[in-house]
Amino acid sequence: MSAEVMAAVEEVLSLRPGVFLATIGGELLLLRRGLSHHSEAFGAPGAVKRAVLDLLARGACTTGELLAVGGPGEVPAFLGTLRAGGWIVTTVRHRGRDLYTMQPLCPESKAPEALPPDLVLSRFTVMRREGDGLVVESPLARARMLVHDARVMSLIGALVLPASPYAAPDSTPDAVAGSVPEAIAASVPVVGSVPVAVAGSVPDAVVGSVPDVVRRALPDAVWGALPDAAVRRVVRDLFRAGLVVAASGETGRDVEQWRPHELWFHARSRMGDGGYSGGFGRTTWAKGLHESLPARREPYPGPVVDLYRPDMATLRVSDRPLTAVVEERRSIREHDDEAPITADQLGELLYRCARVRHSFTREGVEYVSRPHPSGGSTYELELYPVVRRAAGLDPGMYHYDPHDHRLRLVRGPEPSVGRLLRTATSAAMMQAPPQVLLVVAARFGRLMLTYEELPYSLVLKHVGVLYQTMYLVATSMGLAACGLGAGEAGAFTEATGADYLTESSVGEFLLGSRPRDPSPDTSPERQNPPPATSPVRQNPAPATSPERPNPAPGTSPVRQNPPPATSPERPNPAPGTSPVRQNPAPATSHQGEDRGTTTAP
């Protein structure tokens, strides 16, 4: 590093958090715990290496202090190796004042020989508050920057536009320099405290290649706020980290297909942020800070509707084979309003898909079991049937109580409820609103008070497995089902009165009776299977029949002799009965692709 830069800029180094030192098989190792454990060997342990690592482990040691440990060649080489491996965090200072900290996220790639002429802030880079500091980060970056000085923020803001073709003068005019005097800049409060960061020595060739490019990229006022050496160092570190890129470098199909929030969500929910802002996975971070949410949502005060409970023992031996149901599953976006879905059919589907089978408490937290899986048995999802037309149910929005298997009215057919139905109709490209819209909501605290970094990705995974469970049960029952990819969370919040951060809609699922003569354009999948293999239930069948059809036209849509509402589920067939399905309906194959971009196939 040149004498000029050394005089103006100082580094303070430390090991990154979560790093441990070990000696195995005569080799010195650094280990970092996490979801993906990382380790690197550094050869035979020596006095100089151990002394350097001991200082770095204590934190806040300057380059000069480290160089004093050993000879002029061994220490810089060892520091360069540590930096290349992503083991060191570096804070950059100017005249004793912390400017920023670079926190590595992965091993460094080979440093470029020179900066490109069209520097610009990456479109994936964001700046946000973390604690009492500001973090600059990107899902594609090799390191993140923790900003401590407001002048660095101004410099980053100047890189929003690509480098302009003009060359700045060697000296800054007094008028421009006076806009950010050194005296005023020195009085700007430091942003945050210093959790130290990664560096190492900077080759003279790299430092020397920066000035002209940087002067073309930055306004004169920025040069007046920070000395040249500091500006060069900030821009160089931003570029090496991937927070600043060549303007021509973020083009092409593979990059342009990503929106920033989608790439952020993908990156952070997979491996977190390297351990700088917390843990990853099931950390139970809120234990002792916040009360856990009960497994049962607080009931709504509306009228109660008890639902039909199917006999699970009978279904175990009479229901259609899984393979047949899986192969026949498809999205159907048209319903038969002349023979609508019944309250009993809705009750059977909810019972088979989402009821609480049993509950238990562990370490003061309530857990439940339902037919569909859920990470950690948290079961944060709630179901809200929005009924437009169903025999035996008044129109309106209901909440499904999976503990008692009943509905509670949330809201009648008011404007917010109508918006939910209209949005679903538009998303599914239906000609008429669905008979029933199942709004899937999440009580976020059930997951977010236990997990870090990945809770929302778990919510969406849970929505997916619930969708598939409802698809298969609906197919087995001969109902029309269709999962949606979008909905209106605002209308849900208005209809339920729930706090947006506490509970919000995360999925929508259409349900209704299958049309007897569906329009050929409702789905490119085959609409009319042969009569002998049709999955649509044509006539009422005995309780032991493998198919229980929709009521025939002209008959009452209410189930005539349902089992008592208090009939408990029997997890195994009754003694003496065969668990083999008797006379399953023939399987039919429905192939093709669904149309539409916001509905599940």
Coordinates of N, CA and C in Angstrom, one line a residue, residues 169-261:
P169 N -11.9 18.2 -12.5 CA -10.6 18.9 -12.3 C -9.8 18.4 -11.2
D170 N -8.5 18.6 -11.2 CA -7.6 18.1 -10.2 C -7.9 18.7 -8.8
S171 N -8.3 19.9 -8.8 CA -8.6 20.6 -7.6 C -10.1 20.9 -7.5
T172 N -10.7 20.9 -6.4 CA -12.1 21.1 -6.2 C -12.3 22.6 -6.0
P173 N -13.3 23.2 -6.8 CA -13.5 24.7 -6.6 C -14.0 24.9 -5.2
D174 N -13.6 26.2 -4.8 CA -13.9 26.5 -3.4 C -15.4 26.4 -3.1
A175 N -16.2 26.9 -4.1 CA -17.7 26.9 -3.9 C -18.2 25.5 -3.7
V176 N -17.7 24.5 -4.5 CA -18.1 23.1 -4.3 C -17.6 22.6 -3.0
A177 N -16.3 22.8 -2.8 CA -15.7 22.2 -1.6 C -16.4 22.8 -0.4
G178 N -16.8 24.1 -0.5 CA -17.4 24.8 0.7 C -18.7 24.2 1.0
S179 N -19.3 23.5 0.0 CA -20.7 22.9 0.3 C -20.6 21.8 1.3
V180 N -19.4 21.1 1.4 CA -19.2 20.1 2.5 C -17.9 20.4 3.1
P181 N -17.7 21.4 3.9 CA -16.4 21.7 4.5 C -15.9 20.6 5.4
E182 N -14.6 20.5 5.4 CA -14.0 19.5 6.3 C -14.4 19.6 7.7
A183 N -14.6 20.9 8.1 CA -15.0 21.2 9.5 C -16.4 20.7 9.8
I184 N -17.3 20.9 8.8 CA -18.6 20.4 9.0 C -18.7 18.9 8.9
A185 N -17.9 18.3 7.9 CA -17.9 16.9 7.8 C -17.4 16.2 9.0
A186 N -16.4 16.8 9.6 CA -15.9 16.2 10.9 C -16.9 16.2 12.0
S187 N -17.9 17.1 11.9 CA -18.9 17.2 13.0 C -20.1 16.3 12.8
V188 N -20.2 15.7 11.6 CA -21.3 14.8 11.3 C -21.2 13.6 12.2
P189 N -22.3 13.3 12.9 CA -22.2 12.1 13.8 C -21.8 10.8 13.1
V190 N -21.1 10.0 13.8 CA -20.7 8.7 13.3 C -22.0 7.9 13.3
V191 N -22.3 7.1 12.2 CA -23.5 6.3 12.1 C -23.2 4.9 12.7
G192 N -23.6 4.7 13.9 CA -23.5 3.3 14.5 C -22.2 3.1 15.2
S193 N -22.1 2.0 15.8 CA -20.9 1.6 16.5 C -20.1 0.7 15.5
V194 N -18.9 0.2 16.0 CA -18.0 -0.5 15.1 C -17.9 -2.0 15.3
P195 N -18.6 -2.8 14.6 CA -18.3 -4.2 14.6 C -17.3 -4.5 13.5
V196 N -16.0 -4.7 13.8 CA -14.9 -4.6 12.8 C -15.0 -5.6 11.6
A197 N -14.3 -5.2 10.5 CA -14.4 -6.0 9.2 C -13.2 -6.4 8.4
V198 N -13.3 -7.0 7.1 CA -12.2 -7.7 6.4 C -11.3 -6.9 5.5
A199 N -10.1 -7.2 5.4 CA -9.3 -6.5 4.5 C -8.0 -7.2 4.2
G200 N -6.9 -6.5 4.4 CA -5.6 -6.9 4.1 C -4.9 -5.8 3.3
S201 N -3.8 -6.1 2.9 CA -3.0 -5.0 2.1 C -3.6 -4.9 0.8
V202 N -3.5 -3.7 0.2 CA -4.0 -3.4 -1.1 C -2.8 -3.1 -2.0
P203 N -2.7 -3.9 -3.1 CA -1.5 -3.7 -4.0 C -1.5 -2.3 -4.6
D204 N -0.3 -1.8 -4.7 CA -0.2 -0.4 -5.3 C -0.8 -0.3 -6.7
A205 N -0.7 -1.4 -7.4 CA -1.2 -1.4 -8.8 C -2.7 -1.1 -8.8
V206 N -3.4 -1.8 -7.8 CA -4.9 -1.6 -7.8 C -5.2 -0.2 -7.3
V207 N -4.6 0.3 -6.3 CA -4.9 1.6 -5.8 C -4.6 2.6 -6.9
G208 N -3.5 2.4 -7.6 CA -3.1 3.4 -8.6 C -4.1 3.4 -9.8
S209 N -4.8 2.4 -10.0 CA -5.7 2.3 -11.2 C -7.1 3.0 -10.9
V210 N -7.3 3.4 -9.7 CA -8.6 3.9 -9.3 C -8.9 5.4 -9.7
P211 N -8.0 6.3 -9.4 CA -8.4 7.7 -9.3 C -9.1 8.3 -10.5
D212 N -8.7 8.1 -11.8 CA -9.3 8.7 -12.9 C -10.7 8.1 -13.1
V213 N -10.9 6.9 -12.9 CA -12.2 6.3 -13.1 C -13.2 6.9 -12.0
V214 N -12.7 6.9 -10.8 CA -13.5 7.4 -9.7 C -13.9 8.9 -10.0
R215 N -12.9 9.7 -10.4 CA -13.2 11.1 -10.7 C -14.3 11.3 -11.8
R216 N -14.3 10.4 -12.8 CA -15.3 10.5 -13.8 C -16.7 10.1 -13.2
A217 N -16.7 9.2 -12.2 CA -17.9 8.7 -11.7 C -18.6 9.6 -10.7
L218 N -17.8 10.4 -10.0 CA -18.4 11.0 -8.8 C -18.4 12.5 -9.0
P219 N -19.4 13.2 -8.4 CA -19.5 14.7 -8.5 C -18.3 15.3 -7.7
D220 N -18.0 16.5 -8.0 CA -17.0 17.2 -7.3 C -17.2 17.3 -5.8
A221 N -18.5 17.5 -5.4 CA -18.9 17.7 -4.0 C -18.4 16.5 -3.2
V222 N -18.5 15.3 -3.7 CA -18.1 14.1 -3.0 C -16.6 14.2 -2.7
W223 N -15.8 14.6 -3.7 CA -14.4 14.7 -3.5 C -14.1 15.8 -2.4
G224 N -14.9 16.8 -2.3 CA -14.7 17.8 -1.2 C -15.0 17.3 0.1
A225 N -15.9 16.2 0.2 CA -16.4 15.7 1.5 C -15.4 14.8 2.1
L226 N -14.7 14.0 1.3 CA -13.7 13.0 1.7 C -12.4 13.2 0.9
P227 N -11.3 12.9 1.5 CA -10.0 13.0 0.8 C -9.9 12.0 -0.3
D228 N -9.1 12.2 -1.3 CA -9.0 11.3 -2.4 C -8.7 9.9 -2.0
A229 N -7.8 9.7 -1.1 CA -7.4 8.4 -0.7 C -8.6 7.6 -0.1
A230 N -9.5 8.3 0.7 CA -10.6 7.6 1.3 C -11.6 7.3 0.2
V231 N -11.9 8.2 -0.7 CA -12.8 7.9 -1.8 C -12.4 6.7 -2.6
R232 N -11.1 6.7 -3.0 CA -10.6 5.6 -3.8 C -10.8 4.3 -3.0
R233 N -10.5 4.3 -1.7 CA -10.7 3.1 -1.0 C -12.1 2.6 -0.9
V234 N -13.1 3.6 -0.7 CA -14.5 3.2 -0.6 C -14.9 2.6 -1.9
V235 N -14.6 3.2 -3.0 CA -15.1 2.7 -4.3 C -14.5 1.4 -4.6
R236 N -13.2 1.2 -4.3 CA -12.5 0.0 -4.6 C -13.2 -1.2 -3.8
D237 N -13.5 -0.9 -2.5 CA -14.1 -2.0 -1.6 C -15.5 -2.3 -2.1
L238 N -16.3 -1.2 -2.5 CA -17.6 -1.5 -3.0 C -17.6 -2.4 -4.3
F239 N -16.6 -2.1 -5.1 CA -16.5 -2.9 -6.4 C -16.1 -4.3 -6.1
R240 N -15.0 -4.5 -5.3 CA -14.5 -5.8 -4.9 C -15.6 -6.6 -4.3
A241 N -16.5 -6.0 -3.5 CA -17.6 -6.7 -2.8 C -18.7 -7.1 -3.8
G242 N -18.8 -6.4 -4.9 CA -20.0 -6.6 -5.8 C -21.1 -5.7 -5.5
L243 N -21.0 -4.7 -4.7 CA -22.1 -3.8 -4.4 C -22.1 -2.7 -5.5
V244 N -21.0 -2.4 -6.1 CA -20.9 -1.5 -7.3 C -20.4 -2.4 -8.4
V245 N -21.0 -2.2 -9.6 CA -20.7 -3.1 -10.8 C -20.5 -2.2 -12.0
A246 N -20.1 -2.9 -13.0 CA -20.1 -2.2 -14.3 C -21.5 -2.1 -14.8
A247 N -21.9 -1.0 -15.4 CA -23.3 -0.8 -15.8 C -23.7 -1.8 -16.9
S248 N -22.7 -2.3 -17.6 CA -23.0 -3.3 -18.7 C -23.0 -4.7 -18.1
G249 N -22.7 -4.8 -16.8 CA -22.6 -6.2 -16.3 C -23.9 -6.8 -15.8
E250 N -24.9 -6.0 -15.7 CA -26.2 -6.6 -15.2 C -27.2 -6.6 -16.4
T251 N -26.8 -7.2 -17.5 CA -27.7 -7.3 -18.6 C -27.7 -8.8 -19.0
G252 N -28.7 -9.2 -19.8 CA -28.8 -10.5 -20.2 C -30.0 -11.3 -19.5
R253 N -30.4 -12.4 -20.1 CA -31.6 -13.1 -19.6 C -31.4 -13.5 -18.2
D254 N -30.3 -14.2 -17.8 CA -30.2 -14.8 -16.5 C -30.2 -13.7 -15.4
V255 N -29.8 -12.5 -15.6 CA -29.8 -11.5 -14.6 C -31.1 -10.7 -14.7
E256 N -31.6 -10.4 -15.8 CA -32.8 -9.6 -16.0 C -34.1 -10.3 -15.5
Q257 N -34.0 -11.7 -15.5 CA -35.2 -12.4 -15.1 C -35.5 -12.2 -13.6
W258 N -34.5 -11.7 -12.8 CA -34.7 -11.6 -11.4 C -35.1 -10.2 -11.0
R259 N -36.2 -10.0 -10.2 CA -36.5 -8.8 -9.5 C -35.7 -8.7 -8.2
P260 N -35.2 -7.5 -7.8 CA -34.4 -7.5 -6.6 C -35.0 -8.2 -5.4
H261 N -36.3 -8.0 -5.1 CA -36.9 -8.6 -3.9 C -37.0 -10.1 -4.0

